[in-house]
Amino acid sequence: MYATFRLRLLDALPIARKTVLAEMDELVFVLDETGAVVTANNAATERFGDERELSGTHITSVLGNDAATVLGSGDQNVDIATEIDSTPRHFTVSQTKLTDDYDMVVGQLLVCRDVTERVHRERELEELTTRLKLSLSETDTGVWEWNPDTDTIVWDEASERLFGYEPGEFPGTVD
């Protein structure tokens, strides 16, 4: 006991928790049982305004109407889209119910990870894949892949057709 108090070992825990929340890149909102913001971390207040401005504001006013799907859903991760400063943004929202000692729900904790860049990259990749597939099919071009470690070759259906094989008939070897 003496060492715990003398060395102030319990003082580090609240400071560590506060520092973790303050330094997180993710937006963190603590909501009451109605969905109103009670508090938010630095990342959230930097993006949406002062904590005093956010306090008491319903989360749908902050994150948009898609945030309503998160409230009470019980889902751990929900993807939502919203606009911030007239710019479309995408978030993956993790929800945790906050309960008191009697297991009564007193609020929710939302952790929002901005995945806008990932969503844009995925869309670009889908568009490029669609263009490539269209180009290959329209030009009757075959695609093949050779693995030098196993010395196996994989052909697509167009390559098989161009070399006189039925689909799935190519043996997959150099020979």
Short mmCIF file of N, CA and C in Angstrom, two decimals:
data_model
loop_
_atom_site.label_atom_id
_atom_site.label_comp_id
_atom_site.label_asym_id
_atom_site.label_seq_id
_atom_site.Cartn_x
_atom_site.Cartn_y
_atom_site.Cartn_z
N MET A 1 0.83 -1.19 0.00
CA MET A 1 0.00 0.00 0.00
C MET A 1 0.87 1.25 0.00
N TYR A 2 1.88 1.20 0.86
CA TYR A 2 2.75 2.36 0.99
C TYR A 2 3.41 2.69 -0.36
N ALA A 3 3.93 1.66 -1.05
CA ALA A 3 4.60 1.88 -2.33
C ALA A 3 3.63 2.42 -3.37
N THR A 4 2.39 1.92 -3.36
CA THR A 4 1.39 2.38 -4.32
C THR A 4 1.14 3.88 -4.17
N PHE A 5 0.97 4.32 -2.93
CA PHE A 5 0.71 5.74 -2.69
C PHE A 5 1.98 6.57 -2.77
N ARG A 6 3.08 6.05 -2.22
CA ARG A 6 4.33 6.79 -2.21
C ARG A 6 4.84 7.03 -3.63
N LEU A 7 4.76 5.99 -4.47
CA LEU A 7 5.26 6.10 -5.85
C LEU A 7 4.19 6.60 -6.81
N ARG A 8 3.00 6.85 -6.29
CA ARG A 8 1.89 7.38 -7.08
C ARG A 8 1.57 6.50 -8.29
N LEU A 9 1.57 5.19 -8.07
CA LEU A 9 1.35 4.24 -9.17
C LEU A 9 -0.05 4.36 -9.77
N LEU A 10 -1.04 4.76 -8.98
CA LEU A 10 -2.40 4.87 -9.50
C LEU A 10 -2.62 6.18 -10.26
N ASP A 11 -1.72 7.13 -10.13
CA ASP A 11 -1.88 8.41 -10.83
C ASP A 11 -1.70 8.28 -12.34
N ALA A 12 -0.93 7.31 -12.79
CA ALA A 12 -0.62 7.17 -14.21
C ALA A 12 -1.82 6.71 -15.03
N LEU A 13 -2.68 5.89 -14.47
CA LEU A 13 -3.78 5.32 -15.23
C LEU A 13 -4.74 6.37 -15.78
N PRO A 14 -5.27 7.28 -14.98
CA PRO A 14 -6.17 8.29 -15.56
C PRO A 14 -5.47 9.19 -16.56
N ILE A 15 -4.20 9.50 -16.31
CA ILE A 15 -3.45 10.34 -17.24
C ILE A 15 -3.24 9.60 -18.55
N ALA A 16 -2.93 8.31 -18.47
CA ALA A 16 -2.73 7.51 -19.68
C ALA A 16 -4.01 7.43 -20.49
N ARG A 17 -5.15 7.20 -19.83
CA ARG A 17 -6.42 7.13 -20.55
C ARG A 17 -6.72 8.45 -21.25
N LYS A 18 -6.53 9.54 -20.54
CA LYS A 18 -6.80 10.86 -21.11
C LYS A 18 -5.88 11.13 -22.30
N THR A 19 -4.62 10.75 -22.18
CA THR A 19 -3.65 10.98 -23.25
C THR A 19 -3.97 10.14 -24.48
N VAL A 20 -4.36 8.90 -24.27
CA VAL A 20 -4.72 8.03 -25.40
C VAL A 20 -5.88 8.63 -26.17
N LEU A 21 -6.92 9.03 -25.47
CA LEU A 21 -8.08 9.63 -26.15
C LEU A 21 -7.70 10.92 -26.86
N ALA A 22 -6.89 11.73 -26.23
CA ALA A 22 -6.51 13.02 -26.82
C ALA A 22 -5.66 12.83 -28.07
N GLU A 23 -4.83 11.81 -28.10
CA GLU A 23 -3.90 11.62 -29.21
C GLU A 23 -4.41 10.73 -30.33
N MET A 24 -5.57 10.11 -30.16
CA MET A 24 -6.11 9.21 -31.20
C MET A 24 -6.43 9.98 -32.47
N ASP A 25 -6.16 9.35 -33.60
CA ASP A 25 -6.55 9.93 -34.89
C ASP A 25 -8.04 9.74 -35.16
N GLU A 26 -8.61 8.67 -34.58
CA GLU A 26 -10.03 8.40 -34.77
C GLU A 26 -10.86 9.41 -33.99
N LEU A 27 -12.06 9.66 -34.50
CA LEU A 27 -12.99 10.56 -33.82
C LEU A 27 -13.71 9.74 -32.75
N VAL A 28 -13.74 10.25 -31.53
CA VAL A 28 -14.39 9.55 -30.43
C VAL A 28 -15.49 10.44 -29.87
N PHE A 29 -16.71 9.88 -29.79
CA PHE A 29 -17.85 10.59 -29.24
C PHE A 29 -18.43 9.76 -28.11
N VAL A 30 -18.73 10.40 -27.00
CA VAL A 30 -19.50 9.78 -25.93
C VAL A 30 -20.90 10.38 -26.02
N LEU A 31 -21.89 9.50 -26.14
CA LEU A 31 -23.28 9.93 -26.30
C LEU A 31 -24.09 9.54 -25.08
N ASP A 32 -25.12 10.31 -24.80
CA ASP A 32 -26.05 9.90 -23.75
C ASP A 32 -27.04 8.91 -24.34
N GLU A 33 -28.03 8.49 -23.56
CA GLU A 33 -28.97 7.47 -24.02
C GLU A 33 -29.86 7.96 -25.16
N THR A 34 -29.96 9.26 -25.39
CA THR A 34 -30.78 9.78 -26.48
C THR A 34 -29.99 9.97 -27.77
N GLY A 35 -28.67 9.81 -27.71
CA GLY A 35 -27.84 10.01 -28.89
C GLY A 35 -27.21 11.39 -28.96
N ALA A 36 -27.35 12.19 -27.89
CA ALA A 36 -26.74 13.52 -27.84
C ALA A 36 -25.28 13.40 -27.40
N VAL A 37 -24.42 14.23 -27.96
CA VAL A 37 -23.00 14.21 -27.63
C VAL A 37 -22.81 14.74 -26.22
N VAL A 38 -22.10 13.97 -25.39
CA VAL A 38 -21.74 14.39 -24.05
C VAL A 38 -20.34 14.99 -24.08
N THR A 39 -19.43 14.30 -24.76
CA THR A 39 -18.06 14.78 -24.91
C THR A 39 -17.45 14.15 -26.15
N ALA A 40 -16.33 14.71 -26.59
CA ALA A 40 -15.64 14.21 -27.78
C ALA A 40 -14.14 14.43 -27.59
N ASN A 41 -13.34 13.62 -28.29
CA ASN A 41 -11.90 13.79 -28.17
C ASN A 41 -11.40 14.90 -29.09
N ASN A 42 -10.09 15.16 -29.04
CA ASN A 42 -9.50 16.26 -29.82
C ASN A 42 -9.73 16.12 -31.32
N ALA A 43 -9.60 14.90 -31.85
CA ALA A 43 -9.78 14.71 -33.29
C ALA A 43 -11.19 15.10 -33.72
N ALA A 44 -12.18 14.76 -32.91
CA ALA A 44 -13.57 15.10 -33.24
C ALA A 44 -13.81 16.59 -33.13
N THR A 45 -13.27 17.21 -32.09
CA THR A 45 -13.51 18.65 -31.93
C THR A 45 -12.75 19.46 -32.97
N GLU A 46 -11.60 18.98 -33.42
CA GLU A 46 -10.87 19.68 -34.49
C GLU A 46 -11.67 19.66 -35.79
N ARG A 47 -12.37 18.58 -36.04
CA ARG A 47 -13.11 18.44 -37.28
C ARG A 47 -14.49 19.09 -37.22
N PHE A 48 -15.16 19.02 -36.05
CA PHE A 48 -16.55 19.46 -35.96
C PHE A 48 -16.78 20.66 -35.06
N GLY A 49 -15.75 21.22 -34.48
CA GLY A 49 -15.94 22.40 -33.65
C GLY A 49 -15.69 22.13 -32.19
N ASP A 50 -15.72 23.18 -31.44
CA ASP A 50 -15.46 23.18 -30.00
C ASP A 50 -16.34 22.17 -29.27
N GLU A 51 -15.81 21.58 -28.20
CA GLU A 51 -16.57 20.60 -27.42
C GLU A 51 -17.84 21.21 -26.85
N ARG A 52 -17.79 22.48 -26.50
CA ARG A 52 -19.00 23.15 -25.99
C ARG A 52 -20.07 23.23 -27.08
N GLU A 53 -19.65 23.44 -28.33
CA GLU A 53 -20.60 23.48 -29.43
C GLU A 53 -21.22 22.10 -29.68
N LEU A 54 -20.41 21.05 -29.53
CA LEU A 54 -20.88 19.69 -29.78
C LEU A 54 -21.76 19.17 -28.65
N SER A 55 -21.47 19.58 -27.44
CA SER A 55 -22.19 19.08 -26.27
C SER A 55 -23.69 19.34 -26.40
N GLY A 56 -24.46 18.26 -26.29
CA GLY A 56 -25.91 18.36 -26.39
C GLY A 56 -26.45 18.22 -27.80
N THR A 57 -25.58 18.24 -28.80
CA THR A 57 -25.99 18.10 -30.19
C THR A 57 -26.21 16.63 -30.51
N HIS A 58 -27.30 16.30 -31.18
CA HIS A 58 -27.56 14.92 -31.56
C HIS A 58 -26.52 14.48 -32.58
N ILE A 59 -26.09 13.23 -32.48
CA ILE A 59 -25.01 12.73 -33.33
C ILE A 59 -25.37 12.78 -34.82
N THR A 60 -26.67 12.70 -35.16
CA THR A 60 -27.05 12.79 -36.57
C THR A 60 -26.80 14.20 -37.11
N SER A 61 -26.83 15.21 -36.24
CA SER A 61 -26.51 16.57 -36.68
C SER A 61 -25.01 16.73 -36.94
N VAL A 62 -24.23 15.87 -36.33
CA VAL A 62 -22.78 15.93 -36.49
C VAL A 62 -22.32 15.06 -37.65
N LEU A 63 -22.75 13.79 -37.65
CA LEU A 63 -22.28 12.82 -38.64
C LEU A 63 -23.26 12.57 -39.77
N GLY A 64 -24.43 13.18 -39.74
CA GLY A 64 -25.42 12.98 -40.79
C GLY A 64 -26.41 11.90 -40.41
N ASN A 65 -27.43 11.76 -41.24
CA ASN A 65 -28.53 10.84 -40.95
C ASN A 65 -28.12 9.38 -40.93
N ASP A 66 -27.03 9.02 -41.63
CA ASP A 66 -26.57 7.62 -41.60
C ASP A 66 -26.16 7.20 -40.20
N ALA A 67 -25.79 8.17 -39.36
CA ALA A 67 -25.39 7.84 -37.99
C ALA A 67 -26.55 7.25 -37.20
N ALA A 68 -27.78 7.52 -37.61
CA ALA A 68 -28.94 6.97 -36.92
C ALA A 68 -28.96 5.44 -37.01
N THR A 69 -28.38 4.88 -38.07
CA THR A 69 -28.33 3.43 -38.21
C THR A 69 -27.42 2.80 -37.17
N VAL A 70 -26.48 3.57 -36.66
CA VAL A 70 -25.55 3.06 -35.66
C VAL A 70 -26.21 3.00 -34.30
N LEU A 71 -27.01 4.00 -33.97
CA LEU A 71 -27.60 4.12 -32.64
C LEU A 71 -28.51 2.94 -32.33
N GLY A 72 -28.19 2.25 -31.29
CA GLY A 72 -29.03 1.15 -30.83
C GLY A 72 -29.03 -0.07 -31.73
N SER A 73 -28.21 -0.07 -32.77
CA SER A 73 -28.23 -1.19 -33.70
C SER A 73 -27.58 -2.43 -33.12
N GLY A 74 -26.67 -2.23 -32.18
CA GLY A 74 -25.95 -3.37 -31.63
C GLY A 74 -24.81 -3.81 -32.52
N ASP A 75 -24.72 -3.24 -33.72
CA ASP A 75 -23.64 -3.59 -34.63
C ASP A 75 -22.33 -3.00 -34.12
N GLN A 76 -21.28 -3.75 -34.27
CA GLN A 76 -19.99 -3.26 -33.83
C GLN A 76 -19.38 -2.27 -34.83
N ASN A 77 -19.48 -2.57 -36.11
CA ASN A 77 -18.91 -1.71 -37.14
C ASN A 77 -19.94 -1.42 -38.21
N VAL A 78 -20.18 -0.15 -38.45
CA VAL A 78 -21.14 0.28 -39.46
C VAL A 78 -20.44 1.32 -40.33
N ASP A 79 -20.58 1.19 -41.65
CA ASP A 79 -20.03 2.19 -42.56
C ASP A 79 -21.08 3.25 -42.82
N ILE A 80 -20.66 4.51 -42.71
CA ILE A 80 -21.58 5.62 -42.97
C ILE A 80 -20.91 6.60 -43.91
N ALA A 81 -21.72 7.35 -44.64
CA ALA A 81 -21.24 8.40 -45.52
C ALA A 81 -21.87 9.70 -45.05
N THR A 82 -21.10 10.77 -45.08
CA THR A 82 -21.60 12.07 -44.66
C THR A 82 -20.84 13.16 -45.41
N GLU A 83 -21.26 14.38 -45.22
CA GLU A 83 -20.56 15.52 -45.80
C GLU A 83 -20.03 16.40 -44.69
N ILE A 84 -18.77 16.77 -44.80
CA ILE A 84 -18.16 17.69 -43.85
C ILE A 84 -17.59 18.84 -44.66
N ASP A 85 -18.04 20.03 -44.39
CA ASP A 85 -17.62 21.21 -45.14
C ASP A 85 -17.80 21.00 -46.64
N SER A 86 -18.95 20.46 -47.02
CA SER A 86 -19.34 20.20 -48.41
C SER A 86 -18.45 19.17 -49.10
N THR A 87 -17.73 18.37 -48.31
CA THR A 87 -16.87 17.33 -48.87
C THR A 87 -17.38 15.96 -48.40
N PRO A 88 -17.66 15.04 -49.33
CA PRO A 88 -18.12 13.71 -48.92
C PRO A 88 -17.03 12.98 -48.13
N ARG A 89 -17.40 12.38 -47.01
CA ARG A 89 -16.48 11.62 -46.18
C ARG A 89 -17.13 10.27 -45.85
N HIS A 90 -16.31 9.27 -45.63
CA HIS A 90 -16.78 7.93 -45.29
C HIS A 90 -16.12 7.51 -43.98
N PHE A 91 -16.91 6.93 -43.09
CA PHE A 91 -16.42 6.50 -41.79
C PHE A 91 -16.85 5.07 -41.51
N THR A 92 -15.99 4.33 -40.83
CA THR A 92 -16.39 3.08 -40.21
C THR A 92 -16.56 3.40 -38.74
N VAL A 93 -17.76 3.17 -38.22
CA VAL A 93 -18.10 3.55 -36.85
C VAL A 93 -18.21 2.29 -36.00
N SER A 94 -17.44 2.26 -34.92
CA SER A 94 -17.53 1.19 -33.92
C SER A 94 -18.34 1.72 -32.75
N GLN A 95 -19.31 0.94 -32.33
CA GLN A 95 -20.21 1.36 -31.26
C GLN A 95 -20.04 0.43 -30.07
N THR A 96 -20.00 1.02 -28.88
CA THR A 96 -19.98 0.25 -27.64
C THR A 96 -21.02 0.86 -26.70
N LYS A 97 -21.88 0.02 -26.17
CA LYS A 97 -22.88 0.52 -25.21
C LYS A 97 -22.19 0.77 -23.87
N LEU A 98 -22.54 1.86 -23.25
CA LEU A 98 -22.03 2.20 -21.93
C LEU A 98 -23.10 1.84 -20.91
N THR A 99 -22.74 1.00 -19.95
CA THR A 99 -23.70 0.56 -18.94
C THR A 99 -23.21 0.94 -17.55
N ASP A 100 -24.18 1.10 -16.64
CA ASP A 100 -23.83 1.40 -15.25
C ASP A 100 -23.66 0.09 -14.48
N ASP A 101 -23.50 0.19 -13.18
CA ASP A 101 -23.29 -0.99 -12.34
C ASP A 101 -24.47 -1.95 -12.34
N TYR A 102 -25.65 -1.50 -12.78
CA TYR A 102 -26.85 -2.32 -12.80
C TYR A 102 -27.20 -2.79 -14.21
N ASP A 103 -26.23 -2.71 -15.11
CA ASP A 103 -26.38 -3.11 -16.52
C ASP A 103 -27.44 -2.31 -17.26
N MET A 104 -27.70 -1.10 -16.81
CA MET A 104 -28.60 -0.20 -17.52
C MET A 104 -27.77 0.59 -18.53
N VAL A 105 -28.26 0.69 -19.75
CA VAL A 105 -27.56 1.45 -20.78
C VAL A 105 -27.70 2.94 -20.47
N VAL A 106 -26.56 3.61 -20.32
CA VAL A 106 -26.57 5.04 -20.01
C VAL A 106 -26.03 5.88 -21.17
N GLY A 107 -25.57 5.21 -22.20
CA GLY A 107 -25.05 5.94 -23.35
C GLY A 107 -24.30 5.02 -24.29
N GLN A 108 -23.58 5.65 -25.20
CA GLN A 108 -22.81 4.90 -26.18
C GLN A 108 -21.48 5.57 -26.42
N LEU A 109 -20.52 4.76 -26.80
CA LEU A 109 -19.22 5.26 -27.20
C LEU A 109 -19.07 4.96 -28.68
N LEU A 110 -18.84 6.00 -29.48
CA LEU A 110 -18.64 5.81 -30.92
C LEU A 110 -17.20 6.15 -31.26
N VAL A 111 -16.54 5.26 -31.95
CA VAL A 111 -15.20 5.50 -32.46
C VAL A 111 -15.32 5.47 -33.97
N CYS A 112 -15.00 6.60 -34.60
CA CYS A 112 -15.18 6.76 -36.05
C CYS A 112 -13.84 6.84 -36.74
N ARG A 113 -13.59 5.90 -37.63
CA ARG A 113 -12.35 5.89 -38.40
C ARG A 113 -12.66 6.41 -39.80
N ASP A 114 -11.95 7.45 -40.21
CA ASP A 114 -12.16 8.04 -41.54
C ASP A 114 -11.54 7.11 -42.58
N VAL A 115 -12.38 6.54 -43.44
CA VAL A 115 -11.93 5.60 -44.46
C VAL A 115 -12.16 6.16 -45.86
N THR A 116 -12.27 7.48 -45.96
CA THR A 116 -12.57 8.12 -47.24
C THR A 116 -11.54 7.77 -48.31
N GLU A 117 -10.27 7.86 -47.97
CA GLU A 117 -9.23 7.56 -48.96
C GLU A 117 -9.31 6.11 -49.43
N ARG A 118 -9.56 5.20 -48.50
CA ARG A 118 -9.69 3.78 -48.86
C ARG A 118 -10.87 3.57 -49.80
N VAL A 119 -12.00 4.22 -49.52
CA VAL A 119 -13.19 4.09 -50.36
C VAL A 119 -12.88 4.61 -51.77
N HIS A 120 -12.17 5.74 -51.86
CA HIS A 120 -11.82 6.29 -53.17
C HIS A 120 -10.89 5.34 -53.92
N ARG A 121 -9.90 4.76 -53.23
CA ARG A 121 -8.99 3.82 -53.88
C ARG A 121 -9.74 2.58 -54.37
N GLU A 122 -10.67 2.08 -53.55
CA GLU A 122 -11.45 0.90 -53.95
C GLU A 122 -12.29 1.19 -55.19
N ARG A 123 -12.90 2.38 -55.24
CA ARG A 123 -13.70 2.75 -56.42
C ARG A 123 -12.82 2.86 -57.66
N GLU A 124 -11.65 3.48 -57.51
CA GLU A 124 -10.72 3.59 -58.64
C GLU A 124 -10.29 2.22 -59.12
N LEU A 125 -10.00 1.32 -58.19
CA LEU A 125 -9.60 -0.03 -58.55
C LEU A 125 -10.72 -0.76 -59.27
N GLU A 126 -11.95 -0.61 -58.80
CA GLU A 126 -13.10 -1.23 -59.48
C GLU A 126 -13.24 -0.69 -60.90
N GLU A 127 -13.10 0.62 -61.06
CA GLU A 127 -13.21 1.22 -62.40
C GLU A 127 -12.10 0.71 -63.32
N LEU A 128 -10.88 0.63 -62.81
CA LEU A 128 -9.76 0.14 -63.63
C LEU A 128 -9.95 -1.33 -63.99
N THR A 129 -10.44 -2.12 -63.04
CA THR A 129 -10.69 -3.53 -63.31
C THR A 129 -11.77 -3.69 -64.37
N THR A 130 -12.81 -2.91 -64.29
CA THR A 130 -13.88 -2.97 -65.28
C THR A 130 -13.36 -2.59 -66.66
N ARG A 131 -12.56 -1.53 -66.72
CA ARG A 131 -11.97 -1.12 -68.01
C ARG A 131 -11.08 -2.21 -68.58
N LEU A 132 -10.24 -2.80 -67.71
CA LEU A 132 -9.34 -3.86 -68.18
C LEU A 132 -10.12 -5.05 -68.71
N LYS A 133 -11.15 -5.49 -67.97
CA LYS A 133 -11.96 -6.62 -68.42
C LYS A 133 -12.63 -6.32 -69.75
N LEU A 134 -13.15 -5.11 -69.88
CA LEU A 134 -13.81 -4.71 -71.12
C LEU A 134 -12.80 -4.69 -72.27
N SER A 135 -11.63 -4.12 -72.03
CA SER A 135 -10.59 -4.05 -73.07
C SER A 135 -10.16 -5.44 -73.50
N LEU A 136 -9.95 -6.32 -72.54
CA LEU A 136 -9.51 -7.68 -72.87
C LEU A 136 -10.57 -8.44 -73.64
N SER A 137 -11.82 -8.29 -73.24
CA SER A 137 -12.87 -9.04 -73.94
C SER A 137 -13.12 -8.49 -75.33
N GLU A 138 -13.06 -7.18 -75.50
CA GLU A 138 -13.34 -6.58 -76.81
C GLU A 138 -12.20 -6.79 -77.81
N THR A 139 -10.99 -6.98 -77.33
CA THR A 139 -9.85 -7.16 -78.23
C THR A 139 -9.45 -8.62 -78.36
N ASP A 140 -10.22 -9.51 -77.71
CA ASP A 140 -9.93 -10.95 -77.73
C ASP A 140 -8.48 -11.21 -77.34
N THR A 141 -8.09 -10.61 -76.23
CA THR A 141 -6.73 -10.74 -75.72
C THR A 141 -6.73 -11.69 -74.54
N GLY A 142 -5.79 -12.61 -74.54
CA GLY A 142 -5.67 -13.55 -73.43
C GLY A 142 -4.66 -13.06 -72.40
N VAL A 143 -4.86 -13.49 -71.18
CA VAL A 143 -3.96 -13.15 -70.09
C VAL A 143 -3.51 -14.43 -69.42
N TRP A 144 -2.21 -14.50 -69.13
CA TRP A 144 -1.71 -15.68 -68.44
C TRP A 144 -0.73 -15.24 -67.37
N GLU A 145 -0.50 -16.16 -66.44
CA GLU A 145 0.38 -15.89 -65.33
C GLU A 145 1.29 -17.10 -65.13
N TRP A 146 2.59 -16.84 -64.97
CA TRP A 146 3.56 -17.91 -64.75
C TRP A 146 4.18 -17.75 -63.38
N ASN A 147 4.17 -18.81 -62.58
CA ASN A 147 4.82 -18.82 -61.28
C ASN A 147 6.15 -19.57 -61.44
N PRO A 148 7.29 -18.85 -61.47
CA PRO A 148 8.58 -19.51 -61.70
C PRO A 148 8.99 -20.45 -60.56
N ASP A 149 8.49 -20.23 -59.36
CA ASP A 149 8.85 -21.11 -58.25
C ASP A 149 8.24 -22.49 -58.41
N THR A 150 7.00 -22.55 -58.85
CA THR A 150 6.33 -23.85 -59.03
C THR A 150 6.32 -24.29 -60.49
N ASP A 151 6.76 -23.39 -61.37
CA ASP A 151 6.78 -23.64 -62.81
C ASP A 151 5.39 -24.00 -63.34
N THR A 152 4.38 -23.31 -62.80
CA THR A 152 3.02 -23.52 -63.28
C THR A 152 2.54 -22.26 -63.99
N ILE A 153 1.64 -22.47 -64.93
CA ILE A 153 1.08 -21.38 -65.72
C ILE A 153 -0.44 -21.42 -65.59
N VAL A 154 -1.04 -20.24 -65.41
CA VAL A 154 -2.49 -20.13 -65.36
C VAL A 154 -2.92 -19.28 -66.54
N TRP A 155 -3.83 -19.83 -67.35
CA TRP A 155 -4.37 -19.10 -68.49
C TRP A 155 -5.82 -18.74 -68.22
N ASP A 156 -6.25 -17.61 -68.77
CA ASP A 156 -7.68 -17.31 -68.71
C ASP A 156 -8.37 -18.01 -69.89
N GLU A 157 -9.68 -17.92 -69.95
CA GLU A 157 -10.44 -18.62 -71.00
C GLU A 157 -10.07 -18.13 -72.40
N ALA A 158 -9.79 -16.83 -72.52
CA ALA A 158 -9.42 -16.30 -73.85
C ALA A 158 -8.12 -16.92 -74.33
N SER A 159 -7.12 -17.06 -73.44
CA SER A 159 -5.85 -17.69 -73.83
C SER A 159 -6.08 -19.14 -74.25
N GLU A 160 -6.90 -19.85 -73.49
CA GLU A 160 -7.19 -21.24 -73.85
C GLU A 160 -7.85 -21.32 -75.22
N ARG A 161 -8.80 -20.46 -75.45
CA ARG A 161 -9.50 -20.45 -76.75
C ARG A 161 -8.54 -20.11 -77.88
N LEU A 162 -7.66 -19.11 -77.67
CA LEU A 162 -6.72 -18.70 -78.71
C LEU A 162 -5.74 -19.81 -79.09
N PHE A 163 -5.43 -20.68 -78.12
CA PHE A 163 -4.48 -21.77 -78.39
C PHE A 163 -5.17 -23.11 -78.62
N GLY A 164 -6.49 -23.08 -78.81
CA GLY A 164 -7.21 -24.29 -79.21
C GLY A 164 -7.65 -25.20 -78.07
N TYR A 165 -7.62 -24.74 -76.86
CA TYR A 165 -8.10 -25.55 -75.73
C TYR A 165 -9.54 -25.18 -75.39
N GLU A 166 -10.26 -26.14 -74.85
CA GLU A 166 -11.58 -25.87 -74.29
C GLU A 166 -11.37 -25.23 -72.92
N PRO A 167 -12.33 -24.43 -72.43
CA PRO A 167 -12.18 -23.81 -71.10
C PRO A 167 -11.90 -24.84 -70.01
N GLY A 168 -10.82 -24.62 -69.25
CA GLY A 168 -10.42 -25.51 -68.16
C GLY A 168 -9.59 -26.69 -68.60
N GLU A 169 -9.28 -26.80 -69.90
CA GLU A 169 -8.55 -27.94 -70.43
C GLU A 169 -7.03 -27.78 -70.38
N PHE A 170 -6.54 -26.54 -70.32
CA PHE A 170 -5.10 -26.28 -70.32
C PHE A 170 -4.45 -26.92 -69.09
N PRO A 171 -3.37 -27.71 -69.27
CA PRO A 171 -2.79 -28.44 -68.15
C PRO A 171 -2.01 -27.58 -67.14
N GLY A 172 -1.66 -26.35 -67.50
CA GLY A 172 -1.02 -25.45 -66.55
C GLY A 172 0.48 -25.67 -66.41
N THR A 173 1.11 -26.27 -67.40
CA THR A 173 2.57 -26.47 -67.33
C THR A 173 3.21 -25.84 -68.56
N VAL A 174 4.52 -25.60 -68.45
CA VAL A 174 5.27 -25.03 -69.57
C VAL A 174 5.27 -25.99 -70.76
N ASP A 175 5.38 -27.28 -70.48
CA ASP A 175 5.39 -28.28 -71.56
C ASP A 175 4.11 -28.23 -72.34
#
